[in-house]
PDB file of C-alpha atoms in Angstrom:
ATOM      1  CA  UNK A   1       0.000   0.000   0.000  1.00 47.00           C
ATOM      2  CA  UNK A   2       1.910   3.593  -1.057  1.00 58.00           C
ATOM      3  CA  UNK A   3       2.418   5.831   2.043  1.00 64.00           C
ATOM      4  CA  UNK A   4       1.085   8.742   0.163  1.00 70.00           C
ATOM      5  CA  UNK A   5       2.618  11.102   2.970  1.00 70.00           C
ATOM      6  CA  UNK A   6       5.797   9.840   2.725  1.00 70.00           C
ATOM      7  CA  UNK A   7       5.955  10.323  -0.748  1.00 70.00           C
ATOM      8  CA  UNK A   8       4.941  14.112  -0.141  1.00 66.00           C
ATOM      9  CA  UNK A   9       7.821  14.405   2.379  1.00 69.00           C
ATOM     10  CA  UNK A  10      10.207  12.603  -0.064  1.00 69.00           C
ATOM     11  CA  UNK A  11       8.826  15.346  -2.754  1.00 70.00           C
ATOM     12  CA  UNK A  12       9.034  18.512  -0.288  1.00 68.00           C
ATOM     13  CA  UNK A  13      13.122  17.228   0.354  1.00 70.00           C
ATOM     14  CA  UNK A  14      13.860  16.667  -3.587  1.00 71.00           C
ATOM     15  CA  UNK A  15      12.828  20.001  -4.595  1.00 69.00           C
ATOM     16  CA  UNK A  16      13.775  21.906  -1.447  1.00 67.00           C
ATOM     17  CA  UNK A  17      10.658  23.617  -1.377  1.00 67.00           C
ATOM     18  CA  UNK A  18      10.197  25.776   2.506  1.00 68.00           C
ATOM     19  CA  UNK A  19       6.655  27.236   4.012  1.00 71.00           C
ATOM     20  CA  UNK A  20       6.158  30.880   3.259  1.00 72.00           C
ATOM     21  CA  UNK A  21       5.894  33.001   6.087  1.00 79.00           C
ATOM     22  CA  UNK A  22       2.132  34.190   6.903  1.00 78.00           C
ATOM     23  CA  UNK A  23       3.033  37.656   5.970  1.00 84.00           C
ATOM     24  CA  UNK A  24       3.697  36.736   2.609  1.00 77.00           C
ATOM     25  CA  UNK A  25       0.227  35.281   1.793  1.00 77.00           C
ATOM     26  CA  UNK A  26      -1.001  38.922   3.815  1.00 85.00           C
ATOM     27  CA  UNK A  27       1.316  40.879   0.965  1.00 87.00           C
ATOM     28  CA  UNK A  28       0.254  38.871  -1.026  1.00 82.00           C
ATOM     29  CA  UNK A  29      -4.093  39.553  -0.550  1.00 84.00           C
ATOM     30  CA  UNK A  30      -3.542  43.278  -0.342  1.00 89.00           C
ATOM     31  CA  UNK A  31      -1.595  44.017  -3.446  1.00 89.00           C
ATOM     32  CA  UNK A  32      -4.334  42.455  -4.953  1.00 87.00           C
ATOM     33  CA  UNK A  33      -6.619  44.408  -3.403  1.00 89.00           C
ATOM     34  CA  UNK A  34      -4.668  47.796  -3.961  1.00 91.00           C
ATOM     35  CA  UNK A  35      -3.971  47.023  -7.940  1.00 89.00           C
ATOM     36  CA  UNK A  36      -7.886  45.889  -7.968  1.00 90.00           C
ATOM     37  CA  UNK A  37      -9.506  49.364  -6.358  1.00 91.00           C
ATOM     38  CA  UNK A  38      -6.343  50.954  -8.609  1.00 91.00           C
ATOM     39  CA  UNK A  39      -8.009  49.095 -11.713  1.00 90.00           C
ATOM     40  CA  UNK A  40     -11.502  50.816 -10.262  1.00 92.00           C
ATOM     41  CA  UNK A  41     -10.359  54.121  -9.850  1.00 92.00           C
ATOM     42  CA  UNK A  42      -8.736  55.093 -13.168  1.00 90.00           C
ATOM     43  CA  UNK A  43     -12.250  53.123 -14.626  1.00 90.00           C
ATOM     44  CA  UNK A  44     -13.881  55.979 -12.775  1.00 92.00           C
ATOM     45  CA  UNK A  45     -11.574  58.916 -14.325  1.00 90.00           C
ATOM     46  CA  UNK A  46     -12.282  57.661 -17.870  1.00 88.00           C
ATOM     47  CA  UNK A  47     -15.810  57.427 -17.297  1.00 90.00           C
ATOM     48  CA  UNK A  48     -15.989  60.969 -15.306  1.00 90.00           C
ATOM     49  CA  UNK A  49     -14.255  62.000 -18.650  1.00 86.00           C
ATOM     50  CA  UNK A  50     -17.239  60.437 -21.004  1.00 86.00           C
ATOM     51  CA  UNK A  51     -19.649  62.059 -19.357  1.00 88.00           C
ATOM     52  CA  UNK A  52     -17.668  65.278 -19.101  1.00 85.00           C
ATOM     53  CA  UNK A  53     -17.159  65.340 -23.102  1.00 78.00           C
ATOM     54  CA  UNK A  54     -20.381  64.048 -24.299  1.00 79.00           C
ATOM     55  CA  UNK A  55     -22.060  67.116 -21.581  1.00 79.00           C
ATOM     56  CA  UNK A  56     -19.731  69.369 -23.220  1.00 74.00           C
ATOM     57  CA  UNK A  57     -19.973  67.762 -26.771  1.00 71.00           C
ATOM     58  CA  UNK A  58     -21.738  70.957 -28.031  1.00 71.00           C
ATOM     59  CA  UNK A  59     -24.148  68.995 -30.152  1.00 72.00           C
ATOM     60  CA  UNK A  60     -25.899  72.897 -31.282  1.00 71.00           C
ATOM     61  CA  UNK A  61     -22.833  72.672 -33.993  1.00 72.00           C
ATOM     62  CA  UNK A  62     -23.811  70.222 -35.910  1.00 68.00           C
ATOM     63  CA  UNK A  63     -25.319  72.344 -38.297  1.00 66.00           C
ATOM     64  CA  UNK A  64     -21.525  73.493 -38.905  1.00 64.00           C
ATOM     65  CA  UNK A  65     -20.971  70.360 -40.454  1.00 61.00           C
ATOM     66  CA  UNK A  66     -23.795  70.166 -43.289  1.00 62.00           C
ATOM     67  CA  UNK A  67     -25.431  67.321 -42.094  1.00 56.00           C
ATOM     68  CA  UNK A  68     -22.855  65.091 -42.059  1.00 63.00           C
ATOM     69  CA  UNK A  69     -23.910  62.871 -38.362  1.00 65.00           C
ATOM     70  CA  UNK A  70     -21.370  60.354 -39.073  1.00 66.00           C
ATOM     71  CA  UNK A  71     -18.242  63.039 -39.246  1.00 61.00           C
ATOM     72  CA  UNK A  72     -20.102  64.556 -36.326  1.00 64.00           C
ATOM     73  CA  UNK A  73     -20.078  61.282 -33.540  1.00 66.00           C
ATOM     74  CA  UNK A  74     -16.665  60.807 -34.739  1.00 64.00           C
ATOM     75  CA  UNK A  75     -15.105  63.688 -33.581  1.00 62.00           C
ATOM     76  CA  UNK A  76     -17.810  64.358 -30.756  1.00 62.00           C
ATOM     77  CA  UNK A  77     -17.804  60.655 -29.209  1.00 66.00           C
ATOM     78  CA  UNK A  78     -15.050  60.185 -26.299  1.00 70.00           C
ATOM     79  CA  UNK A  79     -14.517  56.358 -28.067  1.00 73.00           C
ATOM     80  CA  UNK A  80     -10.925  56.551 -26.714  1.00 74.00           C
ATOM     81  CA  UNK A  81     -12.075  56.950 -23.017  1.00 77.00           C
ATOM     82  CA  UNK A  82     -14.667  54.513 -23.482  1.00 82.00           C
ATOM     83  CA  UNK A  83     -12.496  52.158 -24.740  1.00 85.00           C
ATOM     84  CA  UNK A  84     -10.177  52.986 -21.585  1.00 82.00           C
ATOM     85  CA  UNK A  85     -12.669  52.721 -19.219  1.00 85.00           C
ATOM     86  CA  UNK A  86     -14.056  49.060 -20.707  1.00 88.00           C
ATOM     87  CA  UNK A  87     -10.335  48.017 -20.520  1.00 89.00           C
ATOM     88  CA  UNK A  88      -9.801  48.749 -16.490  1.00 88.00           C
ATOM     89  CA  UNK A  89     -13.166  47.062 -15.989  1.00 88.00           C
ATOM     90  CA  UNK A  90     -11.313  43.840 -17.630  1.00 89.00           C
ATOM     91  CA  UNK A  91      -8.347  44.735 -15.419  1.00 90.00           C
ATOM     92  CA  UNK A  92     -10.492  44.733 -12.552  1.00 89.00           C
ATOM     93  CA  UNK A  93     -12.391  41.737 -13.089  1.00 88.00           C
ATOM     94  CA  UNK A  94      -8.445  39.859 -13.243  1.00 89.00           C
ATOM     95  CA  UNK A  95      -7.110  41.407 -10.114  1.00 88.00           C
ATOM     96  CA  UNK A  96     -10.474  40.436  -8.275  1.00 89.00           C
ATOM     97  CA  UNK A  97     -10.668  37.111  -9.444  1.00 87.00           C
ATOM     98  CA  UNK A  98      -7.207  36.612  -7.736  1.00 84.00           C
ATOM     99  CA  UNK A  99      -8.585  37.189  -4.462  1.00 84.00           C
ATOM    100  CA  UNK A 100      -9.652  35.245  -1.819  1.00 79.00           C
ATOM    101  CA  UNK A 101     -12.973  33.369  -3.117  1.00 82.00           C
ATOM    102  CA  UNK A 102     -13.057  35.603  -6.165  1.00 81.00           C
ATOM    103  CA  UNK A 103     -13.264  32.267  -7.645  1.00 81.00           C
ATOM    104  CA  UNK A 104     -16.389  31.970  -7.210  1.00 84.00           C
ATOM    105  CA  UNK A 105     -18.203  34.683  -8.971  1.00 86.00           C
ATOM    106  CA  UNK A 106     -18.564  34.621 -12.765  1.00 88.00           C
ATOM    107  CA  UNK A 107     -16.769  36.704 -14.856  1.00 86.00           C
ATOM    108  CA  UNK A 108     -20.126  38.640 -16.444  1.00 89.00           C
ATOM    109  CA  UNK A 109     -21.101  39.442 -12.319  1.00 89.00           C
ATOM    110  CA  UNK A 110     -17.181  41.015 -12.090  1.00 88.00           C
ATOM    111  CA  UNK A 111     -17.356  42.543 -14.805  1.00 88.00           C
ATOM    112  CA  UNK A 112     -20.602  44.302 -15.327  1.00 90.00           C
ATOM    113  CA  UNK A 113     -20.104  45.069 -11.377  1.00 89.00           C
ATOM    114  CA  UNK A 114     -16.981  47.048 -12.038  1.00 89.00           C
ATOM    115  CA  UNK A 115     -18.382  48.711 -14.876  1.00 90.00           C
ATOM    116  CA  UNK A 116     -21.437  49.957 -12.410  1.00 92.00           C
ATOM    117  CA  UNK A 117     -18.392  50.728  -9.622  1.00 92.00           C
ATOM    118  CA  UNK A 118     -16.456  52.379 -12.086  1.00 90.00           C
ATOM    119  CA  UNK A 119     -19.916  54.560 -13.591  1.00 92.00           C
ATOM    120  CA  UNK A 120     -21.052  55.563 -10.078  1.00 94.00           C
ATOM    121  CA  UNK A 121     -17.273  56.670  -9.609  1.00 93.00           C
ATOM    122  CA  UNK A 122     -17.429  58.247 -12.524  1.00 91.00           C
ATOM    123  CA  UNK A 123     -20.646  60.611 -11.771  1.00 93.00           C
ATOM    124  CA  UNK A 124     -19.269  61.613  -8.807  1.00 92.00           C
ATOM    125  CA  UNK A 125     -15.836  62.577 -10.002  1.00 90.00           C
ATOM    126  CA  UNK A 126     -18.060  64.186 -12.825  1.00 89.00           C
ATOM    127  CA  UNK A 127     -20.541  66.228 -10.448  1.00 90.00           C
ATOM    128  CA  UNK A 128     -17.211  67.293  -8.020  1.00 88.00           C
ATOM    129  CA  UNK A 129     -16.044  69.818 -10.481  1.00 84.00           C
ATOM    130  CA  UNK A 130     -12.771  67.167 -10.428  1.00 87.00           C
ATOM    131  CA  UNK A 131     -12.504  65.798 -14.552  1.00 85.00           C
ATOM    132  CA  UNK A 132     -12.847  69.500 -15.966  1.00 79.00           C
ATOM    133  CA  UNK A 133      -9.767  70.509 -14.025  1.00 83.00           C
ATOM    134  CA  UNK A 134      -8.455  67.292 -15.058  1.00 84.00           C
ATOM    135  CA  UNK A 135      -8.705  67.341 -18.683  1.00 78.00           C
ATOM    136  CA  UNK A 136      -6.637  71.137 -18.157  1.00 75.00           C
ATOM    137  CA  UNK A 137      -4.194  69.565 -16.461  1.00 80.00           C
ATOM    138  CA  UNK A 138      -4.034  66.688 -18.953  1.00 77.00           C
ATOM    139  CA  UNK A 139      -3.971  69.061 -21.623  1.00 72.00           C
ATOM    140  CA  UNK A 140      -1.165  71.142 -20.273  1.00 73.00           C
ATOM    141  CA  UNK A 141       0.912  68.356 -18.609  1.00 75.00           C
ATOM    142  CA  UNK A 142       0.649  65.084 -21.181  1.00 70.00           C
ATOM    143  CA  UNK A 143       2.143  66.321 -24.986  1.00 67.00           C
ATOM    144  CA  UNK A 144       0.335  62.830 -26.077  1.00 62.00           C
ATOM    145  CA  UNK A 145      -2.797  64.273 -24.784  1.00 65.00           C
ATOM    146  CA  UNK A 146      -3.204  66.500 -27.484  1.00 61.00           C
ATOM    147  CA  UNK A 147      -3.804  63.416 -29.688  1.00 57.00           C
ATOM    148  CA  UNK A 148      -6.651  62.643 -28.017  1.00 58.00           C
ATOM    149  CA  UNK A 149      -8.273  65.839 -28.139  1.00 58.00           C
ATOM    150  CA  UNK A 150      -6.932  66.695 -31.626  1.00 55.00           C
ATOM    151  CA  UNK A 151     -10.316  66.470 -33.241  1.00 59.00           C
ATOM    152  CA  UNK A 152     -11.744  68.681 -31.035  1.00 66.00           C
ATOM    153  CA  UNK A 153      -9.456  71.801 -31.504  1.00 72.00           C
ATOM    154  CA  UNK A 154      -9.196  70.683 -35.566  1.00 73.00           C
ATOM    155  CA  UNK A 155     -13.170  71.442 -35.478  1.00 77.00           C
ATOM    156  CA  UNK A 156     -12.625  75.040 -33.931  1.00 84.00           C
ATOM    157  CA  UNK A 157      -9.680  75.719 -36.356  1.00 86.00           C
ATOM    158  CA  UNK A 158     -12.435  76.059 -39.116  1.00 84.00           C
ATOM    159  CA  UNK A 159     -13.037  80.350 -39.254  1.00 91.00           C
ATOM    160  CA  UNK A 160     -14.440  79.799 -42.494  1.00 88.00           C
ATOM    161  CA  UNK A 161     -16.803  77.774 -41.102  1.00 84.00           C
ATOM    162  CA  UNK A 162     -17.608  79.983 -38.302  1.00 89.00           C
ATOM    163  CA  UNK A 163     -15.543  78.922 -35.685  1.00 91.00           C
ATOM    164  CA  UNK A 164     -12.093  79.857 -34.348  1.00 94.00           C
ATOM    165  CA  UNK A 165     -10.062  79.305 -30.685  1.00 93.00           C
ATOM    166  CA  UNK A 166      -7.447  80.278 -29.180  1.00 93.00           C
ATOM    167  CA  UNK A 167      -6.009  83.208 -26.506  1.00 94.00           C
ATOM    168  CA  UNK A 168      -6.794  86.548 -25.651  1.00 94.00           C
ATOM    169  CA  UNK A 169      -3.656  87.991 -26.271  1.00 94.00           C
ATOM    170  CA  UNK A 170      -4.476  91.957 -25.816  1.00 92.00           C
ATOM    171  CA  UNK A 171      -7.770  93.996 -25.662  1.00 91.00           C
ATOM    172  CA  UNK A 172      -7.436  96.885 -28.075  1.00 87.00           C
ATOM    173  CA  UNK A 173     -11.103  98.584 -27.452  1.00 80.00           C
ATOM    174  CA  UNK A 174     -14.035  97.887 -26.023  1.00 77.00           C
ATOM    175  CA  UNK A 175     -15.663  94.736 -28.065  1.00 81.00           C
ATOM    176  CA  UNK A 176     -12.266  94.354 -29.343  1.00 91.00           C
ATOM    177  CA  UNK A 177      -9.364  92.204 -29.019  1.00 94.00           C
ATOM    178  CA  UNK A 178      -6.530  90.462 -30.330  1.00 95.00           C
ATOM    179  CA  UNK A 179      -6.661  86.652 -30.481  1.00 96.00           C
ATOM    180  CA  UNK A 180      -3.780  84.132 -30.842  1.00 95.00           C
ATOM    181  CA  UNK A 181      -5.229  80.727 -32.267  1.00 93.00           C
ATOM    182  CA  UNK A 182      -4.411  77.510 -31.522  1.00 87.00           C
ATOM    183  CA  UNK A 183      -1.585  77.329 -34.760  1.00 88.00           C
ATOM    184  CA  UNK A 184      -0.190  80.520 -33.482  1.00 90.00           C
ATOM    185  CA  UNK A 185      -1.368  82.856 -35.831  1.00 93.00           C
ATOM    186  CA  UNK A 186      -3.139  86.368 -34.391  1.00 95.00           C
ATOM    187  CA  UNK A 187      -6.627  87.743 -35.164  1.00 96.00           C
ATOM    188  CA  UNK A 188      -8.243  90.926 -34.883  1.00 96.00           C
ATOM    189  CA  UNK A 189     -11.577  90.100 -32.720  1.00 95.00           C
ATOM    190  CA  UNK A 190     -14.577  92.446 -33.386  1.00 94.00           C
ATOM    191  CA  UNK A 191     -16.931  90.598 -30.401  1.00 91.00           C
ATOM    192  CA  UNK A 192     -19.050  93.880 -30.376  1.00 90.00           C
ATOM    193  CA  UNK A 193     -22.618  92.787 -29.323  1.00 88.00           C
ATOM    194  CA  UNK A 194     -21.132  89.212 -28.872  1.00 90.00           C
ATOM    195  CA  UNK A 195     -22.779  86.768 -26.227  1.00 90.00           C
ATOM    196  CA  UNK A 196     -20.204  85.958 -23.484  1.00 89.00           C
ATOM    197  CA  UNK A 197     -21.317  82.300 -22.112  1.00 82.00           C
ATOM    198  CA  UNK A 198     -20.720  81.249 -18.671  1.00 73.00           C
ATOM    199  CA  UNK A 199     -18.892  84.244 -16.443  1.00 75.00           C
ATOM    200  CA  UNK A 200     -16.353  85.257 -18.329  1.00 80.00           C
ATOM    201  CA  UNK A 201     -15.124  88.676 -19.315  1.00 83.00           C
ATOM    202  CA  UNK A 202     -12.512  89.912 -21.901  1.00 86.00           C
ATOM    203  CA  UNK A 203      -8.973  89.504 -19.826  1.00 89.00           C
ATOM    204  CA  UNK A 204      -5.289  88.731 -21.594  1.00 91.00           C
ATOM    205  CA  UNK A 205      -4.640  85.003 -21.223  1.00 91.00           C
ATOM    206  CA  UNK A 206      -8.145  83.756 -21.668  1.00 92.00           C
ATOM    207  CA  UNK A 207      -8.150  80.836 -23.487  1.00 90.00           C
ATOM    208  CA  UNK A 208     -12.078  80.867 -25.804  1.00 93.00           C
ATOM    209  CA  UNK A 209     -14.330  79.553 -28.410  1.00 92.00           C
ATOM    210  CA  UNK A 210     -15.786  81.470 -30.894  1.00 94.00           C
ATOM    211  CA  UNK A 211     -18.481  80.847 -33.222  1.00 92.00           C
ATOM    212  CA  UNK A 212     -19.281  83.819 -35.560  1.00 93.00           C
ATOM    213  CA  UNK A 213     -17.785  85.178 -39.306  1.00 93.00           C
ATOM    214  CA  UNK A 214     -14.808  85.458 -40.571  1.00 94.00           C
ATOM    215  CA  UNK A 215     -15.113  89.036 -42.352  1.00 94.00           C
ATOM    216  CA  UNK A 216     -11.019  89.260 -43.798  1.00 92.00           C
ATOM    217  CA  UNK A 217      -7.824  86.845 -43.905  1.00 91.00           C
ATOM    218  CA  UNK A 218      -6.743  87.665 -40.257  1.00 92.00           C
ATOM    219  CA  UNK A 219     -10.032  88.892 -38.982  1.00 95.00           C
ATOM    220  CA  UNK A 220     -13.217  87.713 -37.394  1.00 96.00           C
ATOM    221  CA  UNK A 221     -16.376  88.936 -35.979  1.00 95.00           C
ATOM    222  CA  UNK A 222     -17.708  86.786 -32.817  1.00 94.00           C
ATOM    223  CA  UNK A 223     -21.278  86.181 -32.462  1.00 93.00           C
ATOM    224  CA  UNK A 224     -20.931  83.928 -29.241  1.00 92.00           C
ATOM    225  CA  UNK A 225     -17.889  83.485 -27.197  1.00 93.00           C
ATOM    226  CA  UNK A 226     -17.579  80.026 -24.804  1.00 89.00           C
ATOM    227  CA  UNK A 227     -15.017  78.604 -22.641  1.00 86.00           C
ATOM    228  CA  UNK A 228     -12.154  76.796 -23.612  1.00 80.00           C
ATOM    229  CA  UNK A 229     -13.527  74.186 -20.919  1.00 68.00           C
ATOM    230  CA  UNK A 230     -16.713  74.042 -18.991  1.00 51.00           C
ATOM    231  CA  UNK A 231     -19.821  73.134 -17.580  1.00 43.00           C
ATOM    232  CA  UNK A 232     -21.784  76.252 -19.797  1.00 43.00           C
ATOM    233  CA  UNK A 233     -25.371  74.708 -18.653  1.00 38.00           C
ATOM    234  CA  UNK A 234     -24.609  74.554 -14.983  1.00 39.00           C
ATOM    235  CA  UNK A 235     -24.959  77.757 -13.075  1.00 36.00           C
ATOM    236  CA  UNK A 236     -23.656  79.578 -15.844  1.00 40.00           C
ATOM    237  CA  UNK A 237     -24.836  83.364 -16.399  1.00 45.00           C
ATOM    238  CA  UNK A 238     -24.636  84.765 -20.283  1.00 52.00           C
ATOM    239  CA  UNK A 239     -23.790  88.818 -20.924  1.00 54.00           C
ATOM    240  CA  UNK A 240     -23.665  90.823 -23.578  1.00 54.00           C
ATOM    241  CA  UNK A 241     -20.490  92.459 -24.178  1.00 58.00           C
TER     242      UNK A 241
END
């Protein structure tokens, strides 16, 4: 009759193997646990930054583009952060099913549950003011971040289309300023009887949207002038210049 225990203790000597300490299996739990709510929390910042864009998508443009929805959504549809935010659910769903009796959930319960963890951190991020000072800082900080939003600023480099961005680089008279786009190049701003959304006011350094005519090669009369970023529906108060 084999002496099954023996035979473990014979194995155990051949290969030298040694008990791990306790702490190691504790290490062990909570790195999962860390990387797993890590996993969770940048789910939330891409989906804080869905919501942000498609709030901020300024769907009243689309008659800028003659109709065409599909050129529209493209530009207009945070894909990339949707993408992200589907891929750290997947993460999540890995790093959980590592833990103790993780096992035993299926993978659609993980997954769908991180995705609802991840939304619900998301809207809260969203409603704290947090992803709009985010996406500056992204913008500013992250050169490869520009890629992401380079459809965006392409759409408001269209002045014969009626739109133009950029900075407020000096205010010549009242109504008008000088404007240095987002190539670089400067434009003489007649915003005279323009609507100024949100709080802002004409100041050097403001970075804006406008949506208006261009009336010569370097110069352009503003209708409407927005925000560079922000919430323009949410407590915002419109003037007249």
């Amino acid at each position: 009759m084999r002496d099954i225990s023996r035979e473990v203790l014979d194995k155990i000597k051949e290969e030298g193997i040694v008990p791990r300490p306790k702490r190691y299996f504790i290490l062990r739990r909570s790195t999962v646990w860390i990387l797993f709510c890590f996993s969770i929390i940048l789910g939330s910042i891409a989906c804080s930054t869905v919501i942000f864009r498609v709030k901020n998508a300024e769907w009243d443009l689309f008659h800028h583009f003659k109709g065409n929805l599909l050129e529209f959504l493209l530009i207009y549809t945070p894909y990339f952060w949707g993408i992200f935010m589907i891929f750290f659910s997947f993460i999540a769903y890995y790093y959980f099913r590592q833990t103790q009796g993780g096992y035993r959930f299926r993978a659609i319960t993980i997954i769908i549950l991180s995705l609802l963890i991840s939304v619900a951190g998301g809207m809260g991020t969203y409603s704290a003011g947090i992803t709009e000072r985010m996406e500056t800082v992204f913008e500013e900080k992250l050169p490869f971040y520009h890629g992401v939003s380079f459809h965006s600023r392409m759409v408001w480099m269209s002045p014969d289309k009626g739109l133009l961005a950029g900075r407020i680089s000096d205010i010549t008279k009242s109504g008008s300023f000088l404007l240095n786009d987002l190539d670089g190049n400067e434009w003489h701003i007649n915003a005279e009887g323009a609507v100024w959304r949100g709080r802002l006011t004409p100041s050097t350094g403001l970075e804006i949207k406008l949506i208006g005519t261009r009336i010569g090669p370097n110069s352009f009369r503003a209708d409407e002038v927005r925000p560079w970023h922000g919430r323009k529906n949410r407590g915002a108060k419109d003037r007249h210049n």
